[in-house]
Short mmCIF file of N, CA and C in Angstrom, two decimals:
data_model
loop_
_atom_site.label_atom_id
_atom_site.label_comp_id
_atom_site.label_asym_id
_atom_site.label_seq_id
_atom_site.Cartn_x
_atom_site.Cartn_y
_atom_site.Cartn_z
N MET A 1 97.61 131.56 122.12
CA MET A 1 97.58 130.70 122.15
C MET A 1 98.72 130.09 121.83
N ALA A 2 99.12 128.61 122.34
CA ALA A 2 100.16 127.79 122.39
C ALA A 2 99.82 126.84 121.29
N LEU A 3 100.79 126.58 120.20
CA LEU A 3 100.84 125.80 118.98
C LEU A 3 101.10 124.36 119.64
N GLY A 4 101.61 124.12 120.34
CA GLY A 4 102.05 122.68 121.04
C GLY A 4 103.25 122.68 122.39
N GLN A 5 103.68 121.99 122.92
CA GLN A 5 104.46 122.09 123.96
C GLN A 5 105.66 121.27 123.64
N VAL A 6 107.10 121.60 124.63
CA VAL A 6 108.24 121.57 124.59
C VAL A 6 107.93 119.73 125.82
N MET A 7 108.53 118.59 125.38
CA MET A 7 108.25 117.30 125.21
C MET A 7 109.82 116.59 125.37
N ASN A 8 110.08 115.50 125.51
CA ASN A 8 111.42 114.83 125.81
C ASN A 8 110.39 113.63 125.04
N VAL A 9 111.11 113.55 123.26
CA VAL A 9 110.95 112.03 122.96
C VAL A 9 112.27 111.47 122.82
N VAL A 10 111.64 110.06 122.46
CA VAL A 10 112.74 109.01 121.85
C VAL A 10 113.04 108.68 120.19
N VAL A 11 113.84 109.13 120.17
CA VAL A 11 114.46 109.22 118.57
C VAL A 11 115.28 107.89 118.42
N CYS A 12 115.96 107.24 117.17
CA CYS A 12 116.77 106.94 117.06
C CYS A 12 117.64 107.17 116.29
N ALA A 13 119.31 106.83 117.26
CA ALA A 13 120.26 107.10 117.05
C ALA A 13 121.54 106.39 116.57
N ALA A 14 122.87 107.04 115.39
CA ALA A 14 123.75 106.50 115.58
C ALA A 14 124.96 106.06 116.45
N GLY A 15 124.83 104.53 117.14
CA GLY A 15 125.14 104.27 117.88
C GLY A 15 125.06 102.62 117.97
N THR A 16 126.00 102.15 119.08
CA THR A 16 125.61 100.97 119.57
C THR A 16 124.59 100.12 119.41
N PRO A 17 123.69 99.02 119.03
CA PRO A 17 122.50 98.47 119.61
C PRO A 17 122.21 98.22 121.08
N ALA A 18 121.71 98.90 121.75
CA ALA A 18 120.95 98.55 122.91
C ALA A 18 119.40 98.28 123.12
N ARG A 19 118.84 98.56 122.43
CA ARG A 19 117.16 98.78 122.67
C ARG A 19 116.49 98.21 121.00
N ALA A 20 115.49 97.62 121.61
CA ALA A 20 115.26 96.74 120.42
C ALA A 20 114.15 97.53 119.39
N PRO A 21 113.71 98.82 119.70
CA PRO A 21 112.80 99.64 118.61
C PRO A 21 113.66 100.21 117.46
N CYS A 22 114.31 100.37 118.04
CA CYS A 22 115.01 101.24 116.85
C CYS A 22 116.46 100.07 115.47
N PRO A 23 116.25 100.70 114.17
CA PRO A 23 116.66 99.52 113.21
C PRO A 23 118.11 98.74 113.63
N ALA A 24 118.69 98.37 112.77
CA ALA A 24 120.37 97.98 113.10
C ALA A 24 121.06 99.27 113.17
N GLY A 25 121.72 99.14 114.12
CA GLY A 25 122.83 99.29 113.76
C GLY A 25 122.95 101.68 114.36
N GLN A 26 121.44 101.22 115.39
CA GLN A 26 121.22 102.30 115.78
C GLN A 26 120.56 102.25 117.11
N THR A 27 120.50 103.48 118.10
CA THR A 27 120.14 103.06 119.36
C THR A 27 119.31 103.94 119.79
N THR A 28 118.29 104.28 120.86
CA THR A 28 117.88 105.26 121.38
C THR A 28 118.60 106.39 121.96
N LYS A 29 117.73 107.56 122.11
CA LYS A 29 118.26 108.55 122.02
C LYS A 29 117.16 109.20 123.17
N VAL A 30 116.55 109.81 124.00
CA VAL A 30 116.19 110.67 124.72
C VAL A 30 116.62 112.43 124.02
N VAL A 31 115.65 113.07 123.54
CA VAL A 31 115.63 114.57 123.21
C VAL A 31 114.72 115.33 123.74
N GLN A 32 115.10 116.24 123.74
CA GLN A 32 113.80 117.43 123.52
C GLN A 32 113.61 118.05 122.08
N ALA A 33 111.99 117.98 122.35
CA ALA A 33 111.19 118.98 120.92
C ALA A 33 109.91 119.55 120.97
N TYR A 34 109.71 119.96 120.28
CA TYR A 34 108.72 120.69 120.03
C TYR A 34 107.81 120.16 119.65
N VAL A 35 106.90 119.45 120.57
CA VAL A 35 105.68 118.81 119.47
C VAL A 35 104.40 119.61 119.50
N ILE A 36 103.94 119.47 118.25
CA ILE A 36 102.86 120.35 117.86
C ILE A 36 100.98 119.44 118.33
N ASP A 37 100.73 120.16 118.44
CA ASP A 37 98.95 120.25 119.46
C ASP A 37 98.35 119.16 117.82
N PRO A 38 97.60 118.41 117.91
CA PRO A 38 96.92 117.66 117.43
C PRO A 38 95.65 118.47 116.44
N SER A 39 95.12 119.38 117.23
CA SER A 39 94.56 120.70 116.94
C SER A 39 94.39 121.68 116.21
N GLN A 40 96.36 121.51 115.54
CA GLN A 40 96.98 122.93 114.92
C GLN A 40 97.88 122.11 113.88
N GLN A 41 97.28 120.95 113.46
CA GLN A 41 97.51 120.42 112.29
C GLN A 41 97.07 120.34 110.83
N ASN A 42 96.10 121.53 111.06
CA ASN A 42 95.30 121.69 109.94
C ASN A 42 96.04 122.97 109.28
N ASN A 43 96.60 123.77 110.05
CA ASN A 43 97.32 125.13 110.11
C ASN A 43 98.67 124.65 109.48
N PHE A 44 99.48 124.15 110.07
CA PHE A 44 100.70 123.03 109.64
C PHE A 44 100.39 123.23 107.75
N GLU A 45 99.67 121.92 108.00
CA GLU A 45 99.57 121.61 106.11
C GLU A 45 99.07 122.49 105.26
N ALA A 46 98.02 123.65 105.60
CA ALA A 46 97.84 124.03 105.00
C ALA A 46 99.21 125.11 103.90
N ALA A 47 99.74 125.93 105.36
CA ALA A 47 100.98 126.37 105.22
C ALA A 47 101.89 125.87 104.69
N THR A 48 102.50 124.63 104.13
CA THR A 48 103.36 123.68 103.59
C THR A 48 102.42 122.67 102.26
N ALA A 49 101.33 123.49 102.14
CA ALA A 49 100.73 122.24 100.81
C ALA A 49 101.53 123.40 99.54
N PRO A 50 101.62 122.37 98.77
CA PRO A 50 101.97 122.55 97.20
C PRO A 50 101.68 124.12 96.78
N PHE A 51 101.74 124.56 96.23
CA PHE A 51 101.15 126.43 95.66
C PHE A 51 100.66 125.25 93.87
N ASP A 52 98.86 125.93 94.27
CA ASP A 52 97.81 125.33 93.06
C ASP A 52 98.25 126.30 92.37
N TYR A 53 98.54 126.30 91.42
CA TYR A 53 98.99 126.65 89.99
C TYR A 53 97.42 127.02 89.25
N ALA A 54 96.99 126.34 89.11
CA ALA A 54 95.51 126.28 88.12
C ALA A 54 94.51 127.17 89.09
N TYR A 55 93.84 127.16 90.34
CA TYR A 55 93.58 127.58 91.48
C TYR A 55 94.10 129.59 91.15
N ALA A 56 95.33 129.60 91.39
CA ALA A 56 95.73 131.16 91.05
C ALA A 56 95.43 131.35 89.46
N SER A 57 95.97 131.20 88.06
CA SER A 57 95.72 131.00 87.52
C SER A 57 93.79 131.44 87.07
N GLY A 58 93.03 130.66 87.58
CA GLY A 58 91.62 131.15 87.76
C GLY A 58 91.20 132.54 88.36
N ILE A 59 91.77 132.69 89.18
CA ILE A 59 91.50 133.84 90.30
C ILE A 59 92.32 135.10 89.72
N TRP A 60 93.77 134.88 88.74
CA TRP A 60 93.83 135.72 87.83
C TRP A 60 93.18 136.55 86.75
N ALA A 61 92.57 134.96 86.14
CA ALA A 61 91.43 135.35 85.76
C ALA A 61 90.34 135.87 84.85
N LEU A 62 89.43 135.65 86.20
CA LEU A 62 88.49 136.31 86.78
C LEU A 62 89.20 138.23 87.46
N ALA A 63 89.96 138.31 87.73
CA ALA A 63 90.54 139.61 88.35
C ALA A 63 91.10 140.48 86.98
N PHE A 64 91.30 139.70 85.87
CA PHE A 64 91.96 141.19 84.33
C PHE A 64 90.74 140.77 83.60
N SER A 65 89.50 139.17 83.52
CA SER A 65 88.23 140.02 82.90
C SER A 65 87.31 141.34 83.53
N THR A 66 87.32 140.99 85.35
CA THR A 66 86.54 142.42 85.66
C THR A 66 87.40 143.27 85.63
N VAL A 67 88.13 143.88 85.76
CA VAL A 67 89.22 145.15 84.96
C VAL A 67 88.69 145.33 83.66
N VAL A 68 89.02 144.23 82.48
CA VAL A 68 89.05 144.82 81.17
C VAL A 68 87.02 145.16 80.78
N GLY A 69 86.39 144.47 81.60
CA GLY A 69 84.96 144.45 81.77
C GLY A 69 84.23 146.09 82.16
N LEU A 70 84.68 146.20 83.08
CA LEU A 70 85.45 147.72 84.16
C LEU A 70 85.60 148.57 83.41
N TYR A 71 86.55 148.70 81.92
CA TYR A 71 87.12 149.15 80.95
C TYR A 71 86.12 149.70 79.77
N PHE A 72 84.82 148.32 79.10
CA PHE A 72 84.45 148.75 78.13
C PHE A 72 83.30 149.21 78.90
N VAL A 73 82.60 149.22 79.75
CA VAL A 73 81.72 149.63 80.42
C VAL A 73 81.89 151.46 80.78
N SER A 74 82.88 151.35 81.07
CA SER A 74 83.59 152.71 81.58
C SER A 74 83.99 153.77 80.51
N HIS A 75 84.11 152.99 79.27
CA HIS A 75 84.19 153.62 77.50
C HIS A 75 83.33 153.91 76.87
N GLY A 76 82.37 152.97 77.14
CA GLY A 76 80.65 152.70 76.25
C GLY A 76 80.29 154.20 77.29
N ILE A 77 80.01 154.48 78.69
CA ILE A 77 78.92 155.58 79.18
C ILE A 77 80.13 156.91 78.99
N GLY A 78 81.37 156.98 78.75
CA GLY A 78 82.24 157.88 78.01
C GLY A 78 82.06 158.34 76.97
N LEU A 79 81.30 157.31 76.33
CA LEU A 79 80.79 157.51 74.54
C LEU A 79 79.20 158.22 74.45
N VAL A 80 79.23 157.85 75.55
CA VAL A 80 77.71 158.52 75.42
C VAL A 80 77.47 159.83 76.53
N LEU A 81 78.16 160.18 77.14
CA LEU A 81 78.04 161.51 78.17
C LEU A 81 79.01 162.17 76.87
N GLY A 82 79.48 161.90 75.83
CA GLY A 82 80.17 162.75 74.99
C GLY A 82 78.85 163.18 74.46
N MET A 83 78.66 161.85 73.69
CA MET A 83 77.50 162.66 72.51
C MET A 83 76.71 163.61 73.19
N ILE A 84 76.11 163.48 74.52
CA ILE A 84 75.18 163.96 74.46
C ILE A 84 75.38 165.08 75.04
N ARG A 85 77.00 165.86 75.71
CA ARG A 85 77.12 167.04 75.94
C ARG A 85 77.76 167.54 74.57
N ARG A 86 77.66 167.15 73.42
CA ARG A 86 78.23 167.41 72.28
C ARG A 86 76.73 167.80 71.84
N GLY A 87 75.46 167.38 71.44
CA GLY A 87 74.15 167.64 71.54
C GLY A 87 73.72 166.82 70.70
#
């Protein structure tokens, strides 16, 4: 599936002003560029979004507390089984 296509686009470049759309001191120039389809915009915005430290710390805290909780549960089960084994 293609994310876009190669197209000719008009950009403003430094040079002698010859056309109106560009600011002073620039002229238009036609170049080839890879233009992304609008349907793929969300994928690129998500990939370039800043890292969310608050969300990552929440996930880390959940994982860490799960591991510590499982350790205490396993330790308690081990104590009960040890008490049963010793009689």
